[in-house]
Each structure stands twice: as C-alpha cells, then as structure tokens.
Coordinates of C-alpha atoms in Angstrom, one line a residue:
X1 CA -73.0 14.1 50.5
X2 CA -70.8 17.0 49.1
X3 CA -72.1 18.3 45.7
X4 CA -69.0 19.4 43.7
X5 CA -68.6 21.1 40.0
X6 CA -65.2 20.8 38.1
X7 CA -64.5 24.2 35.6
X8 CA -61.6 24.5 33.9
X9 CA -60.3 24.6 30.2
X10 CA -58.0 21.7 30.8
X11 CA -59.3 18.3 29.9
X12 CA -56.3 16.6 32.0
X13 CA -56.6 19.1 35.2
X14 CA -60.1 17.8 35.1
X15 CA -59.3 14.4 35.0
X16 CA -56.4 14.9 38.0
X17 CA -58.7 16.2 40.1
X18 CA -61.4 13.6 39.6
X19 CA -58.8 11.0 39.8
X20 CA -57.6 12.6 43.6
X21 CA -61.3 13.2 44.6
X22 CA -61.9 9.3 44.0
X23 CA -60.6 8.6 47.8
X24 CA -63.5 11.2 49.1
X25 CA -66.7 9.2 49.1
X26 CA -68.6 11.4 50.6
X27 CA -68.0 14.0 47.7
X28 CA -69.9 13.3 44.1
X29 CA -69.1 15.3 41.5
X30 CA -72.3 16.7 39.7
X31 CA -70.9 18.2 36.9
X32 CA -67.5 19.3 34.9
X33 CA -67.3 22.7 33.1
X34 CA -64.7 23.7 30.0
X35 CA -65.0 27.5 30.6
X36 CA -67.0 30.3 33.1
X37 CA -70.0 30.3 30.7
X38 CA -70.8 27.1 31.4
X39 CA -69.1 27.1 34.9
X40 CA -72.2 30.0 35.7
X41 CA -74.9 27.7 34.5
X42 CA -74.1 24.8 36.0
X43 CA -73.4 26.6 39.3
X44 CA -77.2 28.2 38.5
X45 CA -78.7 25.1 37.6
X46 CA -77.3 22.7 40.5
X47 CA -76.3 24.4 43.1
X48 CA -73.6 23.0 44.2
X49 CA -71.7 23.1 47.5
X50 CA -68.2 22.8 46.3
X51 CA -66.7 24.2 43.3
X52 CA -63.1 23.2 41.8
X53 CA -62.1 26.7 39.5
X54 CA -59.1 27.4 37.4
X55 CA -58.2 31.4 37.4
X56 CA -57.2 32.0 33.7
X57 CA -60.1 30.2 31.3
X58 CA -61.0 31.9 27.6
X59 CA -63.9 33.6 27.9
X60 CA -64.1 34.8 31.2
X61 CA -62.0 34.5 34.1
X62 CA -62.7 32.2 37.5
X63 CA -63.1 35.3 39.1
X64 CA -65.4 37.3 36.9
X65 CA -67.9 34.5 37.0
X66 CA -67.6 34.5 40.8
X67 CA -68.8 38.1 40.2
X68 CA -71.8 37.3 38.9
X69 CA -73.2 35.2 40.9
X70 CA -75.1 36.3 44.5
X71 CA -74.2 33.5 46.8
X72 CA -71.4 31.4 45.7
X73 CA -70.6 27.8 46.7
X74 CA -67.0 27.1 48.9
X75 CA -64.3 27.4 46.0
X76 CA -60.8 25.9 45.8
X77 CA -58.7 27.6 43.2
X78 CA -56.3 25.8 41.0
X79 CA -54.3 28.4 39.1
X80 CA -50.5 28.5 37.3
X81 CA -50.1 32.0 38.0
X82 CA -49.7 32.9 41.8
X83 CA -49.7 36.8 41.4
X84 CA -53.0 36.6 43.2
X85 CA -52.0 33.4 45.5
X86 CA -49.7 34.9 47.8
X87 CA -51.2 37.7 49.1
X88 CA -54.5 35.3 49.6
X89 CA -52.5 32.7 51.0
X90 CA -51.0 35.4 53.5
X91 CA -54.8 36.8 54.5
X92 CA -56.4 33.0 54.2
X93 CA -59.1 34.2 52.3
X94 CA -59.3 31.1 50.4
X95 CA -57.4 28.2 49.2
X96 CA -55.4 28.2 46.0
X97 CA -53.7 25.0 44.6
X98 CA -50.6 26.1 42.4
X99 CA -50.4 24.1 39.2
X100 CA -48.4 21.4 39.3
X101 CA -49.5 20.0 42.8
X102 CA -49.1 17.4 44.8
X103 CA -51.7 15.1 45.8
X104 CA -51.1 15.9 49.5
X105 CA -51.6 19.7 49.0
X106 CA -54.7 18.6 47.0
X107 CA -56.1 16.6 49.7
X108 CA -55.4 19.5 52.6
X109 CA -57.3 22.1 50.4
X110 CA -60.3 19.1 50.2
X111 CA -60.5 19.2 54.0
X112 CA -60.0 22.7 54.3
X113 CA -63.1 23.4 52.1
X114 CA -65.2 20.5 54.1
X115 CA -64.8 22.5 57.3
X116 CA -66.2 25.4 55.5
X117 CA -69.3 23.6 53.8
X118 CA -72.6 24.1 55.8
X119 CA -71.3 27.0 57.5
X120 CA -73.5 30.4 56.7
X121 CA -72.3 32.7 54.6
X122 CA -68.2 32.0 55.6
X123 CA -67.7 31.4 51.4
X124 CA -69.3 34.7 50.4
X125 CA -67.4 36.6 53.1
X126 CA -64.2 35.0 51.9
X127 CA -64.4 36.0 48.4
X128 CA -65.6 39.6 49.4
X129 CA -61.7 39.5 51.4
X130 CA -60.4 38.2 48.3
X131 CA -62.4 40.5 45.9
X132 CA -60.2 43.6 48.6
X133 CA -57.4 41.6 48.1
X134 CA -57.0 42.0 44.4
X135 CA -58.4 45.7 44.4
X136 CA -55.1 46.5 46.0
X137 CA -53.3 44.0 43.7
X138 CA -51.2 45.9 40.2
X139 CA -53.4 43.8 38.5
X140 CA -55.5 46.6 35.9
X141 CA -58.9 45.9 34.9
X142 CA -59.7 46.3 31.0
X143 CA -62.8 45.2 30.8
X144 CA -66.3 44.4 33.3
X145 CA -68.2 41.3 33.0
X146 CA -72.3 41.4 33.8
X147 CA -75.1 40.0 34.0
X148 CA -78.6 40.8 33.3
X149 CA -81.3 38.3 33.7
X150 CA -79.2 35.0 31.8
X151 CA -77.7 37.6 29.5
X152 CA -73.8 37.8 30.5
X153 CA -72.1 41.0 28.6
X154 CA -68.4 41.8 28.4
X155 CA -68.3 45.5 28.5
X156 CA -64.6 46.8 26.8
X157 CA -63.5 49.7 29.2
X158 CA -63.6 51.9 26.1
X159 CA -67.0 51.5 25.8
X160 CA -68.0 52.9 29.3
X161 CA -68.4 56.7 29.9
X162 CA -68.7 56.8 34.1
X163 CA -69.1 54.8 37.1
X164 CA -71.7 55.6 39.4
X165 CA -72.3 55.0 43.2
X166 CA -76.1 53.5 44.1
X167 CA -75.6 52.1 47.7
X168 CA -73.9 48.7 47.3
X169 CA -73.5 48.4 43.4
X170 CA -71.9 50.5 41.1
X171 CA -74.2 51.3 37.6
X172 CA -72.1 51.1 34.8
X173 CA -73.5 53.8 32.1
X174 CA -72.0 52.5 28.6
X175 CA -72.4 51.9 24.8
X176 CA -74.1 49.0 25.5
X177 CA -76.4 50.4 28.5
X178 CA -76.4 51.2 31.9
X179 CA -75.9 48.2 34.0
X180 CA -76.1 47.6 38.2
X181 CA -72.6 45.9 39.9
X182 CA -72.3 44.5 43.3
X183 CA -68.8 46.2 43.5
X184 CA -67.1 49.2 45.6
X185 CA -66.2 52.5 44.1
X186 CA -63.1 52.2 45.6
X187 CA -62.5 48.9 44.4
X188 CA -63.0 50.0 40.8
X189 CA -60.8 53.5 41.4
X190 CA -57.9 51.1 42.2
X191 CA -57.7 48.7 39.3
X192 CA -59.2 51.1 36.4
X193 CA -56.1 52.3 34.2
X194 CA -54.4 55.5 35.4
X195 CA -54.8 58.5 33.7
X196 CA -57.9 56.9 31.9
X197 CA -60.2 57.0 34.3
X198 CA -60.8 59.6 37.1
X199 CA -62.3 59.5 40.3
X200 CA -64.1 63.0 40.2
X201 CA -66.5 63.1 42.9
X202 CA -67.1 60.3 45.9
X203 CA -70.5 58.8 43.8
X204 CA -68.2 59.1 40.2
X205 CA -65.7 57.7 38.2
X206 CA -65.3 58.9 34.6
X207 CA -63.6 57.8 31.1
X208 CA -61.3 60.8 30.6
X209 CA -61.9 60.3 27.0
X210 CA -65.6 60.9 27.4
X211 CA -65.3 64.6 29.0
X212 CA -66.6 67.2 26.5
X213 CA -66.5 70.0 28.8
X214 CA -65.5 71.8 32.7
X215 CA -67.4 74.4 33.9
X216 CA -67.3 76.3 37.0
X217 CA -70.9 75.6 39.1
X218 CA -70.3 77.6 41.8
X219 CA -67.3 79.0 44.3
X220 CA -64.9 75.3 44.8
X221 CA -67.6 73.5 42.4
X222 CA -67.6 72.6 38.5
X223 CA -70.0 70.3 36.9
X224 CA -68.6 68.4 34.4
X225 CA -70.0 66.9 30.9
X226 CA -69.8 63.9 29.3
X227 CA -70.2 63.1 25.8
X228 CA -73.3 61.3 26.2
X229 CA -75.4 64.6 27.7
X230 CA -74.7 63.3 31.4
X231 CA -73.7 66.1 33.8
X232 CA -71.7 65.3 36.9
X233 CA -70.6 67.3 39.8
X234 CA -66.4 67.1 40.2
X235 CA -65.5 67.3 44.1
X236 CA -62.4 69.7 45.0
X237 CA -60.1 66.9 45.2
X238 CA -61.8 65.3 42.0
X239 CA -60.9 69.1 40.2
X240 CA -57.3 68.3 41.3
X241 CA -57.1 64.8 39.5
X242 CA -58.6 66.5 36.6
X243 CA -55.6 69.2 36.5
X244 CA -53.3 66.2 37.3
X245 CA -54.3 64.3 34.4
X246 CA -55.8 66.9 31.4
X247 CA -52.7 69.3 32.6
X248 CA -54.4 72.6 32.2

C-alpha cells in the first residue's frame, strides 16, 4: 500500500484529487494538510511515501517546507503558476500538474510517481535538480525559512547580516541567531536581491546594508566589518563587487 498526504490551501483541490485517487486502490491517503506547517508535521509524524503539494500556500511555500525536511517523500506538484513548471518539465526533475487539469494528466503523474516509490534516494536527488533549477530561475528570494529542533523561523532578508560557507550548509548569522542550511552558496548568490547582497569572498555573502567599514589587510586583501563585530576577509573579485555596488 502507498501512504499518501494531501497539502494544499484549497478545500476543493483537495477534494479533486481525493475524488481522482479513488480508482488507485493500492494508494490510502493518510492524511490532508491546509498549509506547509502542518504539511511538515504530518510529513514528520507519518512518513509518508507520496505527497500531493500545491506551490503557493500562506505561510510558507511547497517548496520551502521541502527545505526543511532531510529525506522527503516522492512529491507531485499541483501549482497555477508554471514559472517554475517548464523549465522542470524540460529537465524532468519532477512532475507538476498545472491547475486546472485533466483527469488523464492526473492519473499519468500518479503512475509516474509509483515508478519512483521504493526506489533509494531517486525523490531527494530530484528535488536537489529542482532546488538548481530554481537557483538559475529570476525568481528573488526575500526571505529564508528554517528549522531548529520543531521550531520553524521565517527569517526577513533584512534581518540577516552574512551568509557563510560550513561544508554542505550555509549558517545564516541574523537578528534572530545564527542558523545551519542544507543549501549552496551559489544557490543563495543567484536568487539574493542584487545590489543587496554581495558575494565577497567564496565562504561569504553579506547584506550591504550591514557593512560598517573596508580596510586594506594586506597587498590584494581587505577585511571587511559588519555591524554586528563580525570581520570577514573580501576576495579580489569580492573587492570588485564591492566597488560595483558602493561606487567608490
């Protein structure tokens, strides 16, 4: 048997997709979910091999919870916006279902996921392509979603001073803390505003609001400070940005 979780904000998208799954015996739905919050828990709690997940939801988005969790279940997406579903569509990272559908399309995605059930690790390395996909996307972050423990935090990017490099993750140093990211830097350098946020070295990424002062360290090397006390070394290339941007 298939364990499946329905989230998304729409009572009657729901109640489509439990009304198309009724043909599929051999999946039960365990659970339905009215936003990410509770699309996380139940997704903690059940562990489920199949989850149905709308894009846009209030609170946070389908994807940020994906962020957050370590090993996620095969997803379909059901979304009204298809900035994103082309150019997945186009690397088959995953499956999208375009609202309105049919219930054709809905039953090819259903079989397309059942391939993928059981098979190690094939749903984590599709949303890592996906996760690349949307880092080269014009889509601009404006905020970070984490998660400490069973504490989620939405961290404005106002409120966050630099972005640093530890191995895999990223540790977010703002107002709130310092928190640890499975992301890439250069996933983060590509959908951070412009001109607000700096790539200055290869392990740092600063808020250019947050620089109190440029010094020169040594010969092709300046150290930069932050607001907070935090002193960070700025790369050659990461000087040029900072000319680019502070024009001085």
């Amino acid at each position: 048997m298939i364990r499946a979780i329905i989230i998304d904000d729409e009572s009657l998208a729901r109640d489509l997709i439990k009304a198309y799954l009724q043909k599929f015996s051999e999946i039960e739905i365990i659970a339905e979910c009215g936003d990410g919050f509770q699309g996380l828990k139940a997704i903690q709690e059940h562990k489920p091999d199949l989850i149905f997940l709308d894009v846009q939801m209030p609170k946070i988005t389908g994807f940020e919870m994906l962020e957050l969790l370590d090993e996620p279940p095969v997803v379909i997406f059901s979304t009204a916006f298809d900035q994103y579903a082309i150019k997945a569509f186009e690397l088959n990272a995953t499956d999208y279902l375009l609202k309105p559908y049919a219930e054709q399309r809905f039953d090819e995605a259903v079989e397309k996921a059942k391939g993928k059930i059981g098979t190690q690790g094939a749903a984590k390395a599709e949303l890592e392509t996906l996760q690349e996909t949307r880092s080269e996307s014009d889509e601009s972050l404006d905020r970070i979603v984490v998660k400490t423990g069973n504490k989620i935090q939405i961290l404005p990017l106002e409120s966050i001073s630099h972005f640093e490099a530890q191995d895999d993750y990223v540790a977010i140093h703002s107002e709130q803390g310092k928190f640890l990211k499975l992301l890439r830097m250069k996933h983060l350098e590509n959908r951070l505003p412009q001109g607000e946020f700096v790539r200055i070295h290869r392990s740092h990424i600063v808020n250019v609001k947050q620089i109190e002062k440029l010094e020169l360290y040594e010969k092709d090397s300046y150290l930069l400070s932050l607001k907070t006390g935090s002193q960070l070394p700025v790369s050659r290339s990461g000087h040029g940005k900072l000319k680019e941007v502070l024009k001085y």
